[in-house]
Amino acid sequence: MLGSRYPYGQVTAAELRQALDTVLTNPSYRQRARQMGDTLKAAGGYLQAVAEIETLLGDKAQIHDHVLA
C-alpha cells in the first residue's frame, strides 16, 4: 500500500493531519512511491497508463486529448 485509507467524508482534520504527517515522514512511503514510479516508467510511462485507462473506460472518456491540449 502506498498511503492511508479512510472512509470518504468520515475523516477528521486531526486524522488527516496525522495521516499526512506519517506519509511525509516515514521513509517507507517514499521508497514505495519510488518503486511505483519505476514500475510505471517500465510499463510505458504515464501516456501508456492513460491509454490503458481509456481502453478500460471505452468511449465513456477520452481523457488523453484533453490532458495534452
CSV table of N, CA and C in Angstrom, one decimal:
chain,number,residue,atom,x,y,z
A,1,MET,N,0.8,-1.2,0.0
A,1,MET,CA,0.0,0.0,0.0
A,1,MET,C,0.9,1.2,0.0
A,2,LEU,N,0.4,2.2,-0.7
A,2,LEU,CA,1.2,3.5,-0.8
A,2,LEU,C,0.8,4.5,0.2
A,3,GLY,N,-0.4,4.6,0.6
A,3,GLY,CA,-0.8,5.6,1.5
A,3,GLY,C,-1.8,5.0,2.6
A,4,SER,N,-2.6,5.9,3.1
A,4,SER,CA,-3.6,5.5,4.1
A,4,SER,C,-5.0,5.6,3.5
A,5,ARG,N,-5.9,4.8,4.1
A,5,ARG,CA,-7.3,4.9,3.6
A,5,ARG,C,-8.2,5.3,4.8
A,6,TYR,N,-9.2,6.1,4.4
A,6,TYR,CA,-10.2,6.5,5.4
A,6,TYR,C,-11.5,6.5,4.6
A,7,PRO,N,-12.6,6.2,5.3
A,7,PRO,CA,-13.9,6.3,4.6
A,7,PRO,C,-14.2,7.7,4.1
A,8,TYR,N,-14.6,7.9,2.9
A,8,TYR,CA,-14.9,9.2,2.4
A,8,TYR,C,-15.9,9.9,3.3
A,9,GLY,N,-15.5,11.2,3.6
A,9,GLY,CA,-16.4,12.0,4.4
A,9,GLY,C,-16.4,11.7,5.9
A,10,GLN,N,-15.6,10.7,6.3
A,10,GLN,CA,-15.6,10.4,7.7
A,10,GLN,C,-14.2,10.6,8.4
A,11,VAL,N,-13.3,11.3,7.8
A,11,VAL,CA,-12.0,11.6,8.4
A,11,VAL,C,-12.1,13.0,9.0
A,12,THR,N,-11.5,13.1,10.2
A,12,THR,CA,-11.5,14.3,10.9
A,12,THR,C,-10.2,15.1,10.5
A,13,ALA,N,-10.2,16.4,10.8
A,13,ALA,CA,-9.0,17.2,10.4
A,13,ALA,C,-7.8,16.6,11.2
A,14,ALA,N,-7.9,16.2,12.4
A,14,ALA,CA,-6.8,15.6,13.2
A,14,ALA,C,-6.3,14.3,12.5
A,15,GLU,N,-7.2,13.5,12.1
A,15,GLU,CA,-6.8,12.2,11.5
A,15,GLU,C,-6.1,12.5,10.2
A,16,LEU,N,-6.6,13.4,9.4
A,16,LEU,CA,-6.0,13.8,8.1
A,16,LEU,C,-4.6,14.3,8.4
A,17,ARG,N,-4.4,15.2,9.3
A,17,ARG,CA,-3.1,15.8,9.7
A,17,ARG,C,-2.2,14.7,10.1
A,18,GLN,N,-2.6,13.7,10.9
A,18,GLN,CA,-1.7,12.6,11.3
A,18,GLN,C,-1.4,11.7,10.2
A,19,ALA,N,-2.3,11.4,9.3
A,19,ALA,CA,-2.0,10.6,8.1
A,19,ALA,C,-1.0,11.3,7.2
A,20,LEU,N,-1.2,12.6,7.0
A,20,LEU,CA,-0.2,13.3,6.1
A,20,LEU,C,1.2,13.3,6.8
A,21,ASP,N,1.2,13.5,8.1
A,21,ASP,CA,2.5,13.5,8.8
A,21,ASP,C,3.2,12.2,8.6
A,22,THR,N,2.4,11.1,8.8
A,22,THR,CA,3.0,9.8,8.6
A,22,THR,C,3.6,9.5,7.2
A,23,VAL,N,2.8,9.9,6.2
A,23,VAL,CA,3.2,9.7,4.8
A,23,VAL,C,4.4,10.5,4.5
A,24,LEU,N,4.5,11.7,5.0
A,24,LEU,CA,5.6,12.6,4.7
A,24,LEU,C,6.9,12.4,5.5
A,25,THR,N,6.7,11.7,6.6
A,25,THR,CA,7.9,11.5,7.4
A,25,THR,C,8.4,10.0,7.5
A,26,ASN,N,7.6,9.1,7.1
A,26,ASN,CA,8.0,7.7,7.1
A,26,ASN,C,8.7,7.3,5.8
A,27,PRO,N,10.0,7.0,5.8
A,27,PRO,CA,10.8,6.7,4.6
A,27,PRO,C,10.2,5.6,3.8
A,28,SER,N,9.5,4.6,4.4
A,28,SER,CA,8.9,3.5,3.6
A,28,SER,C,7.9,4.0,2.6
A,29,TYR,N,7.2,5.1,2.8
A,29,TYR,CA,6.2,5.6,1.9
A,29,TYR,C,7.0,6.2,0.7
A,30,ARG,N,8.1,6.9,0.9
A,30,ARG,CA,8.9,7.4,-0.2
A,30,ARG,C,9.5,6.3,-1.0
A,31,GLN,N,10.0,5.3,-0.4
A,31,GLN,CA,10.5,4.1,-1.1
A,31,GLN,C,9.5,3.4,-1.9
A,32,ARG,N,8.3,3.3,-1.4
A,32,ARG,CA,7.2,2.6,-2.2
A,32,ARG,C,6.8,3.5,-3.3
A,33,ALA,N,6.7,4.8,-3.1
A,33,ALA,CA,6.3,5.7,-4.2
A,33,ALA,C,7.4,5.6,-5.3
A,34,ARG,N,8.6,5.6,-5.0
A,34,ARG,CA,9.7,5.4,-6.0
A,34,ARG,C,9.6,4.1,-6.7
A,35,GLN,N,9.3,3.0,-6.0
A,35,GLN,CA,9.1,1.7,-6.7
A,35,GLN,C,7.9,1.8,-7.7
A,36,MET,N,6.8,2.4,-7.3
A,36,MET,CA,5.7,2.5,-8.1
A,36,MET,C,6.0,3.4,-9.4
A,37,GLY,N,6.8,4.4,-9.2
A,37,GLY,CA,7.2,5.3,-10.3
A,37,GLY,C,8.1,4.5,-11.3
A,38,ASP,N,9.0,3.7,-10.7
A,38,ASP,CA,9.8,2.9,-11.6
A,38,ASP,C,9.0,1.8,-12.4
A,39,THR,N,8.0,1.3,-11.7
A,39,THR,CA,7.1,0.3,-12.4
A,39,THR,C,6.3,1.0,-13.5
A,40,LEU,N,5.8,2.2,-13.2
A,40,LEU,CA,5.1,2.9,-14.2
A,40,LEU,C,6.0,3.2,-15.4
A,41,LYS,N,7.2,3.7,-15.2
A,41,LYS,CA,8.1,4.0,-16.3
A,41,LYS,C,8.4,2.8,-17.1
A,42,ALA,N,8.7,1.7,-16.4
A,42,ALA,CA,9.0,0.4,-17.1
A,42,ALA,C,7.8,-0.1,-18.0
A,43,ALA,N,6.6,0.3,-17.6
A,43,ALA,CA,5.4,-0.2,-18.3
A,43,ALA,C,5.0,0.8,-19.4
A,44,GLY,N,5.8,1.8,-19.7
A,44,GLY,CA,5.5,2.8,-20.8
A,44,GLY,C,5.2,4.2,-20.3
A,45,GLY,N,5.3,4.5,-19.1
A,45,GLY,CA,5.1,5.8,-18.6
A,45,GLY,C,3.6,6.2,-18.5
A,46,TYR,N,3.4,7.5,-18.2
A,46,TYR,CA,2.1,8.0,-17.9
A,46,TYR,C,1.2,8.0,-19.2
A,47,LEU,N,1.8,8.2,-20.3
A,47,LEU,CA,1.0,8.2,-21.6
A,47,LEU,C,0.4,6.8,-21.8
A,48,GLN,N,1.2,5.8,-21.5
A,48,GLN,CA,0.7,4.4,-21.7
A,48,GLN,C,-0.4,4.1,-20.6
A,49,ALA,N,-0.2,4.6,-19.4
A,49,ALA,CA,-1.2,4.5,-18.4
A,49,ALA,C,-2.5,5.1,-18.8
A,50,VAL,N,-2.5,6.3,-19.4
A,50,VAL,CA,-3.7,7.0,-19.9
A,50,VAL,C,-4.3,6.2,-20.9
A,51,ALA,N,-3.5,5.6,-21.9
A,51,ALA,CA,-4.1,4.8,-23.0
A,51,ALA,C,-4.8,3.6,-22.4
A,52,GLU,N,-4.2,2.9,-21.4
A,52,GLU,CA,-4.8,1.7,-20.8
A,52,GLU,C,-6.1,2.1,-20.1
A,53,ILE,N,-6.1,3.2,-19.4
A,53,ILE,CA,-7.3,3.6,-18.7
A,53,ILE,C,-8.4,3.9,-19.7
A,54,GLU,N,-8.1,4.6,-20.8
A,54,GLU,CA,-9.1,5.0,-21.8
A,54,GLU,C,-9.6,3.7,-22.4
A,55,THR,N,-8.8,2.7,-22.6
A,55,THR,CA,-9.2,1.4,-23.2
A,55,THR,C,-10.2,0.8,-22.3
A,56,LEU,N,-9.9,0.8,-21.0
A,56,LEU,CA,-10.8,0.2,-20.0
A,56,LEU,C,-12.2,0.9,-19.9
A,57,LEU,N,-12.1,2.2,-20.1
A,57,LEU,CA,-13.3,3.0,-20.0
A,57,LEU,C,-14.1,3.0,-21.3
A,58,GLY,N,-13.4,2.7,-22.4
A,58,GLY,CA,-14.1,2.7,-23.7
A,58,GLY,C,-14.4,4.1,-24.1
A,59,ASP,N,-15.5,4.3,-24.7
A,59,ASP,CA,-15.9,5.6,-25.3
A,59,ASP,C,-16.4,6.5,-24.2
A,60,LYS,N,-16.5,6.1,-23.0
A,60,LYS,CA,-17.0,6.9,-21.9
A,60,LYS,C,-16.2,8.1,-21.6
A,61,ALA,N,-14.9,8.0,-21.8
A,61,ALA,CA,-14.0,9.1,-21.5
A,61,ALA,C,-12.8,9.1,-22.5
A,62,GLN,N,-12.5,10.3,-23.0
A,62,GLN,CA,-11.3,10.4,-23.9
A,62,GLN,C,-10.5,11.5,-23.2
A,63,ILE,N,-9.8,11.1,-22.1
A,63,ILE,CA,-9.0,12.0,-21.3
A,63,ILE,C,-7.8,12.4,-22.0
A,64,HIS,N,-7.2,11.5,-22.7
A,64,HIS,CA,-5.9,11.8,-23.3
A,64,HIS,C,-5.8,13.1,-24.1
A,65,ASP,N,-6.8,13.3,-25.0
A,65,ASP,CA,-6.8,14.5,-25.8
A,65,ASP,C,-6.9,15.8,-25.0
A,66,HIS,N,-7.6,15.7,-23.9
A,66,HIS,CA,-7.8,16.9,-23.0
A,66,HIS,C,-6.5,17.1,-22.2
A,67,VAL,N,-5.8,16.1,-21.8
A,67,VAL,CA,-4.6,16.3,-21.0
A,67,VAL,C,-3.5,16.9,-21.8
A,68,LEU,N,-3.4,16.6,-23.1
A,68,LEU,CA,-2.3,17.1,-23.9
A,68,LEU,C,-2.7,18.4,-24.6
A,69,ALA,N,-3.9,18.8,-24.5
A,69,ALA,CA,-4.4,20.1,-25.2
A,69,ALA,C,-3.9,21.3,-24.5
